[in-house]
Amino acid sequence: MNTHESEVYTVAPEMPAMFDGMKLAAVATVLYVIVRCLNLKSPTAPPDLTYQDTTLNHFLLKSCPILTKEYIPPLLWGKSGHLQTALYGKLGRVSSPHPFGLRKYLPMQDGATATFDLFEPLADHQSGEDVTMVICPGIGNHSEKHYIRTFVDHSQKQGYRCAVLNHLGALPNIELTSPRMFTYGCTWEFAAMVGFIKKTYPQTKLIVVGFSLGGNIVCKFLGENRTNQERVLCCVSVCQGYSALRAQETFLQWDQCRRFYNFLMADNMKKIILSHRSALFGVGSTKMVDADLSRLYTATSLMQIDDNIMRKFHGHNSLKEYYEKESCVHFIHNINVPLLLVNSADDPLVHNTLLTIPRTLAEKKENVIFALTLHGGHLGFFEGAVLFPQPLTWMDKVIVGYVNAICQWEKQKPPCLSQGAHSNETKCQDSKS
């Protein structure tokens, strides 16, 4: 007897083609957003350089080749200015060293006490000379910040003494001794530090370095009085905005999330100010009233804090007056020592309209080089292969490389080219012929 066994097949219901299309569209959308947000299609390139055709500038670019080579950020995230800025803001640097320094205290005429940290060189300088870097950090920053520690350690190993200003009120464990803290362009504390270095080390030459807000302060310091340029070999400014008055309009825009960054920085400033509440709003304060404190609590932007608090430290009558008088844009043209200005095109804090200031300056003044990178964010400039950044950044390398070139130039330049007299090149050429 034949038995017939019937085979049973279970057929899965066919998924609608539209559902597969939706999955593909969702994946494509996610990939598109990732590519756009991480800016993965953006090319890498050398910095865009603006400078005049001079013997010194050609020597500097030849002796500091990193300025003419591609800056290559980490592949997966380094082309995003936001991620570069966020990593700088959150971590500062990776595997940051701990250089040993001595803290110095300088009494000011108004009762304030300026502080800075002094770090001695860890090697002989290549020129055989005594050279000191005087460094001004970014807004609310000090010598204990990771990006400052990394830069100081790198500079010490190259033979530089480093003096790092601690912005008045920025160190959490140092109390204010007068009802005043740091502002956008006050140069008093930086001038006191430089004066101390010049007096203590009469043979030393100075390298002036400023980061972000510190870049504004050092350029204003050098330009507001030409005697401040004595014994200064050069100045380097990184990621500053040049004009607070022009910057304030861009900080209220949502373009590049600038309004959000404005809120975060305002919140940090509020914490710093409130940590010194008794000194700033106490019995000894004649410039602040209770209403100012109330407005501080509700402030959501740096402009509101500047208008209600910061401008009053120096008696400015309006926010416009405060920004005008404390911006280096009105002083920077007076700088005659070699000046390197570095910015990043994807810096979310510095609007590209502000970059016409350094570019125009470099076009007009032969002592200025303006370097604009495609990537780097705000004080990021991380380097690395794919994911993990290196401890030392492009920014650290380019500053020390440029400064090394300046020191080399000073040692071997023709006698007819004296410091600050680069226009004598024609005279040099005539004497050679």
GROMACS .gro file of C-alpha atoms in nm:
model
  433
    1MET     CA    1   0.000   0.000   0.000
    2ASN     CA    2   0.145   0.324  -0.112
    3THR     CA    3   0.119   0.612   0.123
    4HIS     CA    4   0.154   0.962  -0.008
    5GLU     CA    5   0.303   1.207   0.231
    6SER     CA    6   0.219   1.560   0.156
    7GLU     CA    7   0.486   1.826   0.217
    8VAL     CA    8   0.376   2.131   0.400
    9TYR     CA    9   0.549   2.463   0.321
   10THR     CA   10   0.518   2.768   0.537
   11VAL     CA   11   0.535   3.075   0.326
   12ALA     CA   12   0.623   3.397   0.504
   13PRO     CA   13   0.406   3.686   0.408
   14GLU     CA   14   0.580   3.914   0.164
   15MET     CA   15   0.682   4.249   0.311
   16PRO     CA   16   0.549   4.535   0.113
   17ALA     CA   17   0.812   4.688  -0.114
   18MET     CA   18   0.722   5.026   0.037
   19PHE     CA   19   0.846   4.905   0.381
   20ASP     CA   20   1.187   4.810   0.240
   21GLY     CA   21   1.201   5.145   0.071
   22MET     CA   22   1.130   5.320   0.399
   23LYS     CA   23   1.413   5.130   0.572
   24LEU     CA   24   1.654   5.221   0.298
   25ALA     CA   25   1.542   5.582   0.311
   26ALA     CA   26   1.588   5.590   0.689
   27VAL     CA   27   1.940   5.444   0.664
   28ALA     CA   28   2.026   5.684   0.384
   29THR     CA   29   1.896   5.977   0.587
   30VAL     CA   30   2.101   5.878   0.893
   31LEU     CA   31   2.414   5.839   0.681
   32TYR     CA   32   2.350   6.172   0.512
   33VAL     CA   33   2.309   6.347   0.848
   34ILE     CA   34   2.628   6.184   0.981
   35VAL     CA   35   2.825   6.285   0.672
   36ARG     CA   36   2.690   6.640   0.687
   37CYS     CA   37   2.729   6.685   1.062
   38LEU     CA   38   3.080   6.538   1.068
   39ASN     CA   39   3.167   6.723   0.746
   40LEU     CA   40   3.328   6.405   0.616
   41LYS     CA   41   3.333   6.519   0.252
   42SER     CA   42   3.534   6.828   0.334
   43PRO     CA   43   3.888   6.814   0.191
   44THR     CA   44   4.207   6.870   0.387
   45ALA     CA   45   4.437   7.150   0.280
   46PRO     CA   46   4.728   7.364   0.397
   47PRO     CA   47   4.632   7.683   0.582
   48ASP     CA   48   4.528   7.974   0.362
   49LEU     CA   49   4.812   8.223   0.415
   50THR     CA   50   4.797   8.599   0.372
   51TYR     CA   51   5.130   8.781   0.388
   52GLN     CA   52   5.355   9.022   0.202
   53ASP     CA   53   5.648   8.918  -0.014
   54THR     CA   54   5.939   8.993   0.222
   55THR     CA   55   6.268   8.827   0.305
   56LEU     CA   56   6.155   8.765   0.662
   57ASN     CA   57   5.824   8.605   0.565
   58HIS     CA   58   5.991   8.376   0.311
   59PHE     CA   59   6.243   8.273   0.574
   60LEU     CA   60   5.968   8.204   0.829
   61LEU     CA   61   5.762   7.991   0.592
   62LYS     CA   62   6.069   7.796   0.487
   63SER     CA   63   6.186   7.746   0.846
   64CYS     CA   64   5.837   7.664   0.976
   65PRO     CA   65   5.709   7.418   0.710
   66ILE     CA   66   5.405   7.316   0.914
   67LEU     CA   67   5.245   7.645   0.804
   68THR     CA   68   5.258   7.537   0.440
   69LYS     CA   69   5.165   7.170   0.483
   70GLU     CA   70   4.821   7.010   0.508
   71TYR     CA   71   4.658   7.016   0.848
   72ILE     CA   72   4.499   6.670   0.876
   73PRO     CA   73   4.248   6.631   1.162
   74PRO     CA   74   4.121   6.293   1.291
   75LEU     CA   75   3.929   6.128   1.007
   76LEU     CA   76   3.595   6.045   1.172
   77TRP     CA   77   3.522   6.364   1.366
   78GLY     CA   78   3.806   6.611   1.319
   79LYS     CA   79   3.644   6.795   1.028
   80SER     CA   80   3.358   6.907   1.252
   81GLY     CA   81   3.432   7.242   1.411
   82HIS     CA   82   3.167   7.169   1.675
   83LEU     CA   83   3.328   6.841   1.785
   84GLN     CA   84   3.677   6.995   1.785
   85THR     CA   85   3.543   7.280   2.001
   86ALA     CA   86   3.346   7.046   2.227
   87LEU     CA   87   3.647   6.822   2.287
   88TYR     CA   88   3.861   7.126   2.369
   89GLY     CA   89   3.589   7.261   2.599
   90LYS     CA   90   3.529   6.932   2.780
   91LEU     CA   91   3.874   6.772   2.793
   92GLY     CA   92   4.110   7.046   2.687
   93ARG     CA   93   4.365   6.791   2.571
   94VAL     CA   94   4.421   6.414   2.600
   95SER     CA   95   4.697   6.275   2.822
   96SER     CA   96   4.778   6.624   2.942
   97PRO     CA   97   5.115   6.657   3.122
   98HIS     CA   98   5.164   6.824   3.461
   99PRO     CA   99   5.445   7.079   3.432
  100PHE     CA  100   5.582   7.211   3.760
  101GLY     CA  101   5.568   7.585   3.813
  102LEU     CA  102   5.587   7.849   4.083
  103ARG     CA  103   5.292   8.079   4.148
  104LYS     CA  104   5.372   8.449   4.172
  105TYR     CA  105   5.154   8.717   4.332
  106LEU     CA  106   5.169   9.079   4.217
  107PRO     CA  107   4.986   9.357   4.407
  108MET     CA  108   4.808   9.604   4.177
  109GLN     CA  109   4.750   9.976   4.241
  110ASP     CA  110   4.375   9.934   4.289
  111GLY     CA  111   4.418   9.664   4.555
  112ALA     CA  112   4.377   9.369   4.319
  113THR     CA  113   4.629   9.084   4.323
  114ALA     CA  114   4.747   8.949   3.988
  115THR     CA  115   4.879   8.594   3.979
  116PHE     CA  116   5.079   8.402   3.722
  117ASP     CA  117   5.264   8.072   3.711
  118LEU     CA  118   5.630   8.055   3.612
  119PHE     CA  119   5.777   7.746   3.444
  120GLU     CA  120   6.151   7.715   3.385
  121PRO     CA  121   6.287   7.558   3.063
  122LEU     CA  122   6.365   7.186   3.060
  123ALA     CA  123   6.637   7.210   2.793
  124ASP     CA  124   6.877   7.460   2.642
  125HIS     CA  125   6.727   7.681   2.374
  126GLN     CA  126   6.848   7.612   2.019
  127SER     CA  127   6.974   7.970   1.985
  128GLY     CA  128   7.167   7.960   2.311
  129GLU     CA  129   6.968   8.265   2.425
  130ASP     CA  130   6.738   8.317   2.723
  131VAL     CA  131   6.383   8.334   2.583
  132THR     CA  132   6.058   8.361   2.779
  133MET     CA  133   5.705   8.303   2.652
  134VAL     CA  134   5.450   8.530   2.819
  135ILE     CA  135   5.114   8.358   2.774
  136CYS     CA  136   4.758   8.486   2.810
  137PRO     CA  137   4.487   8.212   2.817
  138GLY     CA  138   4.127   8.227   2.692
  139ILE     CA  139   3.817   8.358   2.870
  140GLY     CA  140   3.801   8.251   3.235
  141ASN     CA  141   4.109   8.029   3.190
  142HIS     CA  142   4.434   7.990   3.381
  143SER     CA  143   4.758   7.791   3.397
  144GLU     CA  144   4.586   7.475   3.521
  145LYS     CA  145   4.379   7.424   3.205
  146HIS     CA  146   4.481   7.117   3.008
  147TYR     CA  147   4.549   7.297   2.678
  148ILE     CA  148   4.775   7.545   2.859
  149ARG     CA  149   4.960   7.264   3.040
  150THR     CA  150   5.017   7.079   2.713
  151PHE     CA  151   5.150   7.389   2.539
  152VAL     CA  152   5.373   7.486   2.833
  153ASP     CA  153   5.523   7.136   2.856
  154HIS     CA  154   5.599   7.134   2.482
  155SER     CA  155   5.756   7.482   2.503
  156GLN     CA  156   5.967   7.396   2.809
  157LYS     CA  157   6.114   7.097   2.625
  158GLN     CA  158   6.213   7.334   2.343
  159GLY     CA  159   6.408   7.554   2.586
  160TYR     CA  160   6.153   7.824   2.664
  161ARG     CA  161   6.071   7.968   3.004
  162CYS     CA  162   5.693   8.016   3.029
  163ALA     CA  163   5.495   8.269   3.230
  164VAL     CA  164   5.119   8.205   3.223
  165LEU     CA  165   4.874   8.468   3.343
  166ASN     CA  166   4.586   8.349   3.561
  167HIS     CA  167   4.293   8.573   3.471
  168LEU     CA  168   4.178   8.777   3.769
  169GLY     CA  169   3.906   8.572   3.939
  170ALA     CA  170   3.950   8.262   3.721
  171LEU     CA  171   4.133   8.042   3.973
  172PRO     CA  172   3.874   7.883   4.204
  173ASN     CA  173   4.104   7.876   4.508
  174ILE     CA  174   4.230   8.238   4.484
  175GLU     CA  175   4.010   8.507   4.639
  176LEU     CA  176   3.977   8.851   4.486
  177THR     CA  177   4.137   9.127   4.693
  178SER     CA  178   3.943   9.410   4.527
  179PRO     CA  179   3.597   9.447   4.365
  180ARG     CA  180   3.730   9.381   4.014
  181MET     CA  181   3.790   9.078   3.790
  182PHE     CA  182   3.922   9.019   3.439
  183THR     CA  183   3.748   9.178   3.143
  184TYR     CA  184   3.758   9.137   2.766
  185GLY     CA  185   4.048   9.374   2.704
  186CYS     CA  186   4.201   9.489   3.033
  187THR     CA  187   4.580   9.459   3.000
  188TRP     CA  188   4.677   9.559   3.356
  189GLU     CA  189   4.753   9.212   3.492
  190PHE     CA  190   4.932   9.101   3.174
  191ALA     CA  191   5.142   9.419   3.181
  192ALA     CA  192   5.233   9.353   3.545
  193MET     CA  193   5.346   8.999   3.459
  194VAL     CA  194   5.555   9.119   3.164
  195GLY     CA  195   5.711   9.392   3.380
  196PHE     CA  196   5.806   9.135   3.644
  197ILE     CA  197   5.969   8.909   3.383
  198LYS     CA  198   6.167   9.196   3.229
  199LYS     CA  199   6.292   9.308   3.570
  200THR     CA  200   6.371   8.961   3.703
  201TYR     CA  201   6.539   8.837   3.382
  202PRO     CA  202   6.708   9.147   3.231
  203GLN     CA  203   6.873   8.942   2.953
  204THR     CA  204   6.565   8.751   2.840
  205LYS     CA  205   6.383   8.809   2.512
  206LEU     CA  206   6.004   8.780   2.507
  207ILE     CA  207   5.761   8.580   2.296
  208VAL     CA  208   5.401   8.697   2.341
  209VAL     CA  209   5.127   8.433   2.299
  210GLY     CA  210   4.751   8.474   2.338
  211PHE     CA  211   4.465   8.225   2.304
  212SER     CA  212   4.111   8.341   2.216
  213LEU     CA  213   4.028   8.631   2.453
  214GLY     CA  214   4.396   8.623   2.551
  215GLY     CA  215   4.482   8.697   2.187
  216ASN     CA  216   4.280   9.017   2.209
  217ILE     CA  217   4.455   9.118   2.532
  218VAL     CA  218   4.811   9.059   2.408
  219CYS     CA  219   4.754   9.240   2.077
  220LYS     CA  220   4.594   9.532   2.259
  221PHE     CA  221   4.881   9.537   2.509
  222LEU     CA  222   5.147   9.555   2.236
  223GLY     CA  223   4.956   9.812   2.031
  224GLU     CA  224   4.839  10.054   2.300
  225ASN     CA  225   5.194  10.158   2.393
  226ARG     CA  226   5.492  10.096   2.165
  227THR     CA  227   5.729  10.071   2.460
  228ASN     CA  228   5.549   9.744   2.537
  229GLN     CA  229   5.717   9.597   2.228
  230GLU     CA  230   6.067   9.644   2.369
  231ARG     CA  231   6.256   9.312   2.397
  232VAL     CA  232   5.964   9.135   2.225
  233LEU     CA  233   6.073   8.906   1.939
  234CYS     CA  234   5.726   8.827   1.808
  235CYS     CA  235   5.360   8.774   1.895
  236VAL     CA  236   5.124   8.483   1.818
  237SER     CA  237   4.745   8.508   1.852
  238VAL     CA  238   4.518   8.204   1.810
  239CYS     CA  239   4.138   8.201   1.760
  240GLN     CA  240   4.056   8.555   1.870
  241GLY     CA  241   3.768   8.761   1.728
  242TYR     CA  242   3.944   9.101   1.703
  243SER     CA  243   3.634   9.319   1.754
  244ALA     CA  244   3.385   9.258   2.036
  245LEU     CA  245   3.148   9.518   1.891
  246ARG     CA  246   3.122   9.337   1.559
  247ALA     CA  247   3.120   8.995   1.728
  248GLN     CA  248   2.823   9.072   1.955
  249GLU     CA  249   2.582   9.082   1.660
  250THR     CA  250   2.693   8.738   1.541
  251PHE     CA  251   2.667   8.589   1.891
  252LEU     CA  252   2.291   8.642   1.886
  253GLN     CA  253   2.251   8.437   1.567
  254TRP     CA  254   2.168   8.068   1.560
  255ASP     CA  255   2.397   8.014   1.263
  256GLN     CA  256   2.658   7.750   1.361
  257CYS     CA  257   2.474   7.723   1.697
  258ARG     CA  258   2.646   8.046   1.801
  259ARG     CA  259   2.358   8.151   2.024
  260PHE     CA  260   2.387   7.821   2.212
  261TYR     CA  261   2.761   7.869   2.268
  262ASN     CA  262   2.681   8.221   2.387
  263PHE     CA  263   2.446   8.076   2.648
  264LEU     CA  264   2.705   7.821   2.767
  265MET     CA  265   2.979   8.083   2.802
  266ALA     CA  266   2.741   8.318   2.982
  267ASP     CA  267   2.654   8.041   3.226
  268ASN     CA  268   3.024   7.981   3.295
  269MET     CA  269   3.083   8.354   3.346
  270LYS     CA  270   2.793   8.367   3.593
  271LYS     CA  271   2.951   8.088   3.796
  272ILE     CA  272   3.285   8.271   3.808
  273ILE     CA  273   3.125   8.601   3.909
  274LEU     CA  274   2.901   8.443   4.172
  275SER     CA  275   3.197   8.258   4.323
  276HIS     CA  276   3.335   8.605   4.410
  277ARG     CA  277   3.002   8.753   4.513
  278SER     CA  278   3.121   8.892   4.846
  279ALA     CA  279   3.419   9.073   4.691
  280LEU     CA  280   3.228   9.211   4.392
  281PHE     CA  281   2.894   9.297   4.552
  282GLY     CA  282   2.993   9.335   4.917
  283VAL     CA  283   3.029   9.641   5.136
  284GLY     CA  284   3.358   9.747   4.976
  285SER     CA  285   3.212   9.761   4.625
  286THR     CA  286   3.098  10.101   4.501
  287LYS     CA  287   3.032  10.004   4.138
  288MET     CA  288   2.779   9.723   4.187
  289VAL     CA  289   2.432   9.733   4.338
  290ASP     CA  290   2.181   9.464   4.430
  291ALA     CA  291   1.995   9.521   4.104
  292ASP     CA  292   2.306   9.419   3.910
  293LEU     CA  293   2.314   9.088   4.097
  294SER     CA  294   1.947   9.025   4.021
  295ARG     CA  295   2.004   9.090   3.650
  296LEU     CA  296   2.303   8.857   3.656
  297TYR     CA  297   2.086   8.564   3.766
  298THR     CA  298   1.852   8.607   3.469
  299ALA     CA  299   2.122   8.676   3.205
  300THR     CA  300   2.134   8.430   2.915
  301SER     CA  301   2.405   8.593   2.702
  302LEU     CA  302   2.752   8.736   2.743
  303MET     CA  303   2.626   9.073   2.623
  304GLN     CA  304   2.379   9.096   2.911
  305ILE     CA  305   2.654   9.012   3.161
  306ASP     CA  306   2.893   9.258   2.999
  307ASP     CA  307   2.634   9.534   3.007
  308ASN     CA  308   2.519   9.476   3.365
  309ILE     CA  309   2.850   9.377   3.525
  310MET     CA  310   3.173   9.373   3.327
  311ARG     CA  311   3.173   9.724   3.175
  312LYS     CA  312   3.126   9.879   3.521
  313PHE     CA  313   3.462   9.751   3.648
  314HIS     CA  314   3.631  10.021   3.439
  315GLY     CA  315   3.355  10.278   3.440
  316HIS     CA  316   3.240  10.247   3.078
  317ASN     CA  317   2.913  10.431   3.018
  318SER     CA  318   2.768  10.186   2.768
  319LEU     CA  319   2.818   9.841   2.624
  320LYS     CA  320   2.926   9.994   2.293
  321GLU     CA  321   3.192  10.203   2.465
  322TYR     CA  322   3.315   9.898   2.658
  323TYR     CA  323   3.349   9.686   2.343
  324GLU     CA  324   3.508   9.968   2.144
  325LYS     CA  325   3.775  10.050   2.401
  326GLU     CA  326   3.860   9.692   2.496
  327SER     CA  327   3.896   9.548   2.144
  328CYS     CA  328   4.241   9.510   1.990
  329VAL     CA  329   4.113   9.608   1.643
  330HIS     CA  330   4.190   9.973   1.730
  331PHE     CA  331   4.547   9.895   1.843
  332ILE     CA  332   4.672   9.598   1.643
  333HIS     CA  333   4.795   9.813   1.353
  334ASN     CA  334   5.052   9.968   1.591
  335ILE     CA  335   5.233   9.633   1.634
  336ASN     CA  336   5.564   9.632   1.448
  337VAL     CA  337   5.719   9.307   1.573
  338PRO     CA  338   5.652   8.990   1.367
  339LEU     CA  339   5.290   8.888   1.425
  340LEU     CA  340   5.127   8.552   1.346
  341LEU     CA  341   4.746   8.549   1.355
  342VAL     CA  342   4.583   8.203   1.342
  343ASN     CA  343   4.212   8.129   1.296
  344SER     CA  344   4.000   7.836   1.181
  345ALA     CA  345   3.731   7.869   0.914
  346ASP     CA  346   3.502   7.629   1.106
  347ASP     CA  347   3.537   7.803   1.444
  348PRO     CA  348   3.175   7.826   1.566
  349LEU     CA  349   3.260   8.120   1.795
  350VAL     CA  350   3.431   8.348   1.543
  351HIS     CA  351   3.209   8.450   1.250
  352ASN     CA  352   3.383   8.458   0.913
  353THR     CA  353   3.301   8.830   0.870
  354LEU     CA  354   3.544   8.902   1.156
  355LEU     CA  355   3.828   8.742   0.961
  356THR     CA  356   3.846   9.037   0.722
  357ILE     CA  357   4.027   9.220   1.004
  358PRO     CA  358   4.340   8.998   1.019
  359ARG     CA  359   4.337   8.940   0.642
  360THR     CA  360   4.334   9.314   0.565
  361LEU     CA  361   4.604   9.374   0.827
  362ALA     CA  362   4.831   9.111   0.669
  363GLU     CA  363   4.775   9.264   0.327
  364LYS     CA  364   4.882   9.607   0.454
  365LYS     CA  365   5.159   9.529   0.707
  366GLU     CA  366   5.469   9.334   0.613
  367ASN     CA  367   5.531   9.203   0.967
  368VAL     CA  368   5.198   9.012   0.974
  369ILE     CA  369   5.115   8.659   0.859
  370PHE     CA  370   4.751   8.549   0.874
  371ALA     CA  371   4.696   8.170   0.869
  372LEU     CA  372   4.341   8.038   0.821
  373THR     CA  373   4.287   7.661   0.849
  374LEU     CA  374   3.985   7.480   0.704
  375HIS     CA  375   3.935   7.283   1.024
  376GLY     CA  376   4.027   7.306   1.389
  377GLY     CA  377   3.722   7.458   1.560
  378HIS     CA  378   3.786   7.690   1.853
  379LEU     CA  379   4.127   7.607   2.005
  380GLY     CA  380   4.091   7.244   1.897
  381PHE     CA  381   4.333   7.173   1.611
  382PHE     CA  382   4.356   6.806   1.712
  383GLU     CA  383   4.558   6.567   1.498
  384GLY     CA  384   4.522   6.191   1.471
  385ALA     CA  385   4.468   5.904   1.229
  386VAL     CA  386   4.103   5.796   1.256
  387LEU     CA  387   3.942   5.826   1.597
  388PHE     CA  388   4.182   5.902   1.881
  389PRO     CA  389   4.361   6.240   1.887
  390GLN     CA  390   4.728   6.284   1.965
  391PRO     CA  391   4.825   6.463   2.290
  392LEU     CA  392   5.009   6.737   2.099
  393THR     CA  393   4.797   6.947   1.862
  394TRP     CA  394   4.871   7.127   1.536
  395MET     CA  395   4.829   7.454   1.729
  396ASP     CA  396   5.105   7.364   1.977
  397LYS     CA  397   5.340   7.264   1.697
  398VAL     CA  398   5.278   7.567   1.476
  399ILE     CA  399   5.333   7.821   1.756
  400VAL     CA  400   5.661   7.667   1.868
  401GLY     CA  401   5.769   7.613   1.507
  402TYR     CA  402   5.705   7.978   1.417
  403VAL     CA  403   5.875   8.103   1.733
  404ASN     CA  404   6.178   7.880   1.669
  405ALA     CA  405   6.203   8.030   1.320
  406ILE     CA  406   6.187   8.383   1.463
  407CYS     CA  407   6.469   8.305   1.709
  408GLN     CA  408   6.674   8.157   1.425
  409TRP     CA  409   6.613   8.470   1.216
  410GLU     CA  410   6.719   8.698   1.501
  411LYS     CA  411   7.047   8.511   1.532
  412GLN     CA  412   7.143   8.511   1.164
  413LYS     CA  413   6.961   8.809   1.005
  414PRO     CA  414   7.163   9.068   0.811
  415PRO     CA  415   7.286   9.360   1.028
  416CYS     CA  416   7.086   9.609   0.821
  417LEU     CA  417   6.762   9.436   0.922
  418SER     CA  418   6.706   9.544   1.280
  419GLN     CA  419   6.407   9.441   1.492
  420GLY     CA  420   6.093   9.622   1.379
  421ALA     CA  421   6.262   9.770   1.072
  422HIS     CA  422   6.170   9.519   0.804
  423SER     CA  423   6.129   9.798   0.551
  424ASN     CA  424   6.510   9.817   0.539
  425GLU     CA  425   6.516   9.514   0.311
  426THR     CA  426   6.568   9.737   0.009
  427LYS     CA  427   6.872   9.883   0.181
  428CYS     CA  428   7.007   9.530   0.237
  429GLN     CA  429   6.953   9.440  -0.125
  430ASP     CA  430   7.124   9.761  -0.242
  431SER     CA  431   7.425   9.691  -0.022
  432LYS     CA  432   7.454   9.340  -0.165
  433SER     CA  433   7.451   9.471  -0.519
   0.00000   0.00000   0.00000
